Amino acid sequence: MIGEIQHRNNNLLAIIQAIAHRTLSGERSLSEAGKAFEARLQALSRANQELIKSNWAGVNLKEIVRLELEAFAERTLVEGTDIRVGPQLAQNFSLALHELATNAAKYGALSDRNGKVRIYWTIVREGEKSRLKLKWQERGGPQVVQPTRQGFGTALLKAVFPDARFDYATEGVNCEIDVLLKTGEPGAGDLLGSVPR
């Protein structure tokens, strides 16, 4: 048990260190970097609070989405099967959704009162394994322009989900995240509970 706690603490500290390094090494002012760092820590904290409530037995993905987009609830459509994700995926999804929501609020669909975001996911069976396919889709905001450089939010999202794909369509940003789910012993896998067949 002590070994498991130490492992979790080491993982959490590594995530915080990476966030701090990337957030504070950019071109923005110390005040701006401090606010961004605090917001990212709060996203991580929300995931950890839910994990503690579940005794680290996993968090429903719908709850993670709800927490990260609570400020925009009236402009978000969330659809997806019930699935509990383990600690690592819960933290990763919290950080990724925070970055997507922050970007949408600054530049995308959530920066315009008519803009909306749709988040939906499915589980796809692949032989003995399963894949979670999550899509983020923005519509109704300002016209999208392909970014000329990769910001920290995109870099962070790609760090936690290396296969994430972005499409900067004129009508709105789309992001697709595919995750191969691991099943098996509790605590070791990313998916906890049964996989839909």
mmCIF file of C-alpha atoms in Angstrom:
data_model
loop_
_atom_site.group_PDB
_atom_site.id
_atom_site.type_symbol
_atom_site.label_atom_id
_atom_site.label_comp_id
_atom_site.label_asym_id
_atom_site.label_seq_id
_atom_site.Cartn_x
_atom_site.Cartn_y
_atom_site.Cartn_z
ATOM 1 C CA MET A 1 0.000 0.000 0.000
ATOM 2 C CA ILE A 2 2.835 2.393 0.843
ATOM 3 C CA GLY A 3 4.462 1.532 -2.478
ATOM 4 C CA GLU A 4 1.229 2.357 -4.351
ATOM 5 C CA ILE A 5 0.899 5.720 -2.552
ATOM 6 C CA GLN A 6 4.530 6.522 -3.341
ATOM 7 C CA HIS A 7 3.981 5.592 -6.996
ATOM 8 C CA ARG A 8 0.901 7.848 -7.226
ATOM 9 C CA ASN A 9 2.711 10.731 -5.538
ATOM 10 C CA ASN A 10 5.688 10.387 -7.872
ATOM 11 C CA ASN A 11 3.383 10.411 -10.923
ATOM 12 C CA LEU A 12 1.509 13.455 -9.648
ATOM 13 C CA LEU A 13 4.698 15.363 -8.872
ATOM 14 C CA ALA A 14 6.093 14.544 -12.330
ATOM 15 C CA ILE A 15 2.934 15.924 -13.948
ATOM 16 C CA ILE A 16 3.075 19.090 -11.824
ATOM 17 C CA GLN A 17 6.769 19.564 -12.604
ATOM 18 C CA ALA A 18 6.115 19.241 -16.354
ATOM 19 C CA ILE A 19 3.220 21.707 -16.183
ATOM 20 C CA ALA A 20 5.299 24.185 -14.159
ATOM 21 C CA HIS A 21 8.282 23.929 -16.496
ATOM 22 C CA ARG A 22 6.267 24.458 -19.671
ATOM 23 C CA THR A 23 3.951 27.123 -18.232
ATOM 24 C CA LEU A 24 6.692 29.254 -16.703
ATOM 25 C CA SER A 25 9.187 28.970 -19.574
ATOM 26 C CA GLY A 26 7.035 30.728 -22.183
ATOM 27 C CA GLU A 27 7.017 34.311 -23.391
ATOM 28 C CA ARG A 28 4.128 35.526 -21.248
ATOM 29 C CA SER A 29 4.459 37.670 -18.136
ATOM 30 C CA LEU A 30 4.969 36.076 -14.746
ATOM 31 C CA SER A 31 1.444 37.132 -13.744
ATOM 32 C CA GLU A 32 -0.130 35.488 -16.830
ATOM 33 C CA ALA A 33 1.981 32.355 -16.392
ATOM 34 C CA GLY A 34 0.987 32.177 -12.726
ATOM 35 C CA LYS A 35 -2.723 32.314 -13.589
ATOM 36 C CA ALA A 36 -2.331 29.638 -16.277
ATOM 37 C CA PHE A 37 -0.343 27.423 -13.910
ATOM 38 C CA GLU A 38 -2.988 27.781 -11.194
ATOM 39 C CA ALA A 39 -5.804 26.929 -13.628
ATOM 40 C CA ARG A 40 -3.973 23.801 -14.790
ATOM 41 C CA LEU A 41 -3.359 22.711 -11.205
ATOM 42 C CA GLN A 42 -7.064 23.207 -10.475
ATOM 43 C CA ALA A 43 -7.966 20.928 -13.394
ATOM 44 C CA LEU A 44 -5.607 18.281 -12.031
ATOM 45 C CA SER A 45 -7.019 18.808 -8.542
ATOM 46 C CA ARG A 46 -10.603 18.258 -9.743
ATOM 47 C CA ALA A 47 -9.605 14.897 -11.193
ATOM 48 C CA ASN A 48 -7.798 13.907 -8.009
ATOM 49 C CA GLN A 49 -10.752 14.920 -5.814
ATOM 50 C CA GLU A 50 -12.995 12.599 -7.828
ATOM 51 C CA LEU A 51 -10.410 9.812 -7.614
ATOM 52 C CA ILE A 52 -10.198 10.205 -3.845
ATOM 53 C CA LYS A 53 -14.020 10.039 -3.595
ATOM 54 C CA SER A 54 -13.926 6.750 -5.505
ATOM 55 C CA ASN A 55 -11.003 5.439 -3.420
ATOM 56 C CA TRP A 56 -8.946 5.477 -6.637
ATOM 57 C CA ALA A 57 -11.374 3.031 -8.250
ATOM 58 C CA GLY A 58 -11.911 5.250 -11.296
ATOM 59 C CA VAL A 59 -14.051 8.189 -12.402
ATOM 60 C CA ASN A 60 -16.931 8.312 -14.875
ATOM 61 C CA LEU A 61 -15.769 10.140 -17.998
ATOM 62 C CA LYS A 62 -19.049 12.124 -18.059
ATOM 63 C CA GLU A 63 -18.188 13.536 -14.637
ATOM 64 C CA ILE A 64 -14.733 14.623 -15.807
ATOM 65 C CA VAL A 65 -16.275 16.389 -18.808
ATOM 66 C CA ARG A 66 -18.958 17.992 -16.617
ATOM 67 C CA LEU A 67 -16.407 19.348 -14.149
ATOM 68 C CA GLU A 68 -14.102 20.784 -16.814
ATOM 69 C CA LEU A 69 -16.916 22.448 -18.806
ATOM 70 C CA GLU A 70 -19.167 23.471 -15.926
ATOM 71 C CA ALA A 71 -18.747 27.186 -16.709
ATOM 72 C CA PHE A 72 -20.072 26.560 -20.237
ATOM 73 C CA ALA A 73 -22.725 23.939 -19.412
ATOM 74 C CA GLU A 74 -25.493 25.719 -21.340
ATOM 75 C CA ARG A 75 -23.379 25.704 -24.496
ATOM 76 C CA THR A 76 -22.027 22.172 -24.343
ATOM 77 C CA LEU A 77 -23.555 18.969 -25.588
ATOM 78 C CA VAL A 78 -22.086 15.853 -23.987
ATOM 79 C CA GLU A 79 -22.866 12.399 -25.352
ATOM 80 C CA GLY A 80 -21.207 9.120 -24.574
ATOM 81 C CA THR A 81 -21.555 5.746 -22.994
ATOM 82 C CA ASP A 82 -20.918 5.390 -19.273
ATOM 83 C CA ILE A 83 -17.305 4.451 -18.737
ATOM 84 C CA ARG A 84 -15.080 4.676 -15.704
ATOM 85 C CA VAL A 85 -11.474 5.541 -16.378
ATOM 86 C CA GLY A 86 -8.579 4.838 -14.060
ATOM 87 C CA PRO A 87 -6.372 7.428 -12.348
ATOM 88 C CA GLN A 88 -3.946 8.119 -15.202
ATOM 89 C CA LEU A 89 -6.659 8.586 -17.825
ATOM 90 C CA ALA A 90 -8.787 10.655 -15.421
ATOM 91 C CA GLN A 91 -5.884 13.076 -14.909
ATOM 92 C CA ASN A 92 -5.016 13.136 -18.609
ATOM 93 C CA PHE A 93 -8.592 13.801 -19.715
ATOM 94 C CA SER A 94 -8.988 16.548 -17.093
ATOM 95 C CA LEU A 95 -5.873 18.317 -18.368
ATOM 96 C CA ALA A 96 -6.776 17.835 -22.044
ATOM 97 C CA LEU A 97 -10.355 19.057 -21.633
ATOM 98 C CA HIS A 98 -9.160 22.030 -19.594
ATOM 99 C CA GLU A 99 -6.790 23.032 -22.403
ATOM 100 C CA LEU A 100 -9.454 22.590 -25.093
ATOM 101 C CA ALA A 101 -11.996 24.610 -23.087
ATOM 102 C CA THR A 102 -9.471 27.365 -22.323
ATOM 103 C CA ASN A 103 -8.535 27.659 -25.992
ATOM 104 C CA ALA A 104 -12.206 27.671 -27.053
ATOM 105 C CA ALA A 105 -12.988 30.409 -24.489
ATOM 106 C CA LYS A 106 -10.101 32.585 -25.707
ATOM 107 C CA TYR A 107 -10.202 32.063 -29.467
ATOM 108 C CA GLY A 108 -12.835 29.520 -30.455
ATOM 109 C CA ALA A 109 -16.522 28.724 -30.175
ATOM 110 C CA LEU A 110 -16.806 29.593 -26.480
ATOM 111 C CA SER A 111 -15.448 33.111 -27.118
ATOM 112 C CA ASP A 112 -18.691 33.911 -28.975
ATOM 113 C CA ARG A 113 -22.086 33.769 -27.263
ATOM 114 C CA ASN A 114 -23.514 31.807 -30.216
ATOM 115 C CA GLY A 115 -20.754 29.209 -30.145
ATOM 116 C CA LYS A 116 -21.239 25.662 -28.921
ATOM 117 C CA VAL A 117 -19.080 22.656 -28.186
ATOM 118 C CA ARG A 118 -20.052 19.033 -28.647
ATOM 119 C CA ILE A 119 -18.078 16.314 -26.854
ATOM 120 C CA TYR A 120 -18.920 12.720 -27.629
ATOM 121 C CA TRP A 121 -17.295 9.339 -27.391
ATOM 122 C CA THR A 122 -17.784 5.695 -28.215
ATOM 123 C CA ILE A 123 -16.116 2.429 -27.308
ATOM 124 C CA VAL A 124 -15.023 0.342 -30.274
ATOM 125 C CA ARG A 125 -14.086 -3.321 -29.897
ATOM 126 C CA GLU A 126 -10.887 -4.392 -31.619
ATOM 127 C CA GLY A 127 -10.620 -8.128 -31.133
ATOM 128 C CA GLU A 128 -9.858 -8.698 -27.459
ATOM 129 C CA LYS A 129 -9.161 -5.019 -26.850
ATOM 130 C CA SER A 130 -11.271 -1.884 -26.848
ATOM 131 C CA ARG A 131 -10.612 1.655 -27.988
ATOM 132 C CA LEU A 132 -12.161 4.824 -26.579
ATOM 133 C CA LYS A 133 -12.750 7.410 -29.315
ATOM 134 C CA LEU A 134 -13.495 10.906 -27.984
ATOM 135 C CA LYS A 135 -14.292 13.862 -30.234
ATOM 136 C CA TRP A 136 -14.345 17.571 -29.412
ATOM 137 C CA GLN A 137 -16.216 19.666 -31.980
ATOM 138 C CA GLU A 138 -16.635 23.457 -31.944
ATOM 139 C CA ARG A 139 -19.284 25.303 -33.977
ATOM 140 C CA GLY A 140 -20.738 28.808 -34.137
ATOM 141 C CA GLY A 141 -17.665 30.732 -33.057
ATOM 142 C CA PRO A 142 -15.361 32.996 -35.026
ATOM 143 C CA GLN A 143 -13.845 31.720 -38.241
ATOM 144 C CA VAL A 144 -10.911 29.456 -37.460
ATOM 145 C CA VAL A 145 -7.424 30.227 -38.705
ATOM 146 C CA GLN A 146 -4.740 27.541 -38.683
ATOM 147 C CA PRO A 147 -2.240 28.450 -35.918
ATOM 148 C CA THR A 148 1.281 29.279 -37.023
ATOM 149 C CA ARG A 149 2.870 27.778 -33.907
ATOM 150 C CA GLN A 150 2.011 25.134 -31.353
ATOM 151 C CA GLY A 151 0.976 26.624 -28.025
ATOM 152 C CA PHE A 152 1.488 25.021 -24.640
ATOM 153 C CA GLY A 153 -2.105 23.755 -24.505
ATOM 154 C CA THR A 154 -1.643 21.745 -27.684
ATOM 155 C CA ALA A 155 1.786 20.564 -26.537
ATOM 156 C CA LEU A 156 0.340 19.424 -23.194
ATOM 157 C CA LEU A 157 -2.549 17.654 -24.889
ATOM 158 C CA LYS A 158 -0.144 15.902 -27.270
ATOM 159 C CA ALA A 159 2.071 14.953 -24.323
ATOM 160 C CA VAL A 160 -0.764 13.134 -22.540
ATOM 161 C CA PHE A 161 -2.427 11.856 -25.736
ATOM 162 C CA PRO A 162 0.317 11.549 -28.406
ATOM 163 C CA ASP A 163 -2.131 10.320 -31.063
ATOM 164 C CA ALA A 164 -4.539 13.279 -30.653
ATOM 165 C CA ARG A 165 -5.506 14.803 -33.984
ATOM 166 C CA PHE A 166 -6.554 18.401 -34.644
ATOM 167 C CA ASP A 167 -8.550 19.740 -37.561
ATOM 168 C CA TYR A 168 -8.729 23.520 -37.855
ATOM 169 C CA ALA A 169 -11.852 23.586 -40.024
ATOM 170 C CA THR A 170 -13.166 27.066 -40.864
ATOM 171 C CA GLU A 171 -16.409 26.428 -38.946
ATOM 172 C CA GLY A 172 -14.649 25.275 -35.771
ATOM 173 C CA VAL A 173 -11.793 23.329 -34.215
ATOM 174 C CA ASN A 174 -12.124 19.555 -34.012
ATOM 175 C CA CYS A 175 -9.984 17.315 -31.846
ATOM 176 C CA GLU A 176 -10.027 13.519 -31.815
ATOM 177 C CA ILE A 177 -8.489 11.445 -29.048
ATOM 178 C CA ASP A 178 -8.201 7.666 -29.415
ATOM 179 C CA VAL A 179 -7.099 5.604 -26.447
ATOM 180 C CA LEU A 180 -6.451 1.883 -26.423
ATOM 181 C CA LEU A 181 -8.048 0.728 -23.182
ATOM 182 C CA LYS A 182 -6.357 -1.728 -20.907
ATOM 183 C CA THR A 183 -8.476 -4.174 -18.975
ATOM 184 C CA GLY A 184 -7.485 -6.434 -16.160
ATOM 185 C CA GLU A 185 -6.338 -5.889 -12.653
ATOM 186 C CA PRO A 186 -7.719 -2.806 -10.841
ATOM 187 C CA GLY A 187 -5.263 0.042 -10.573
ATOM 188 C CA ALA A 188 -3.081 -1.159 -13.416
ATOM 189 C CA GLY A 189 -5.524 -0.624 -16.253
ATOM 190 C CA ASP A 190 -6.943 2.536 -17.711
ATOM 191 C CA LEU A 191 -10.452 1.114 -17.997
ATOM 192 C CA LEU A 192 -12.149 -0.113 -14.890
ATOM 193 C CA GLY A 193 -15.373 -2.097 -15.087
ATOM 194 C CA SER A 194 -16.768 -3.995 -18.005
ATOM 195 C CA VAL A 195 -16.267 -3.051 -21.615
ATOM 196 C CA PRO A 196 -19.461 -2.890 -23.730
ATOM 197 C CA ARG A 197 -19.614 -5.711 -26.297
#
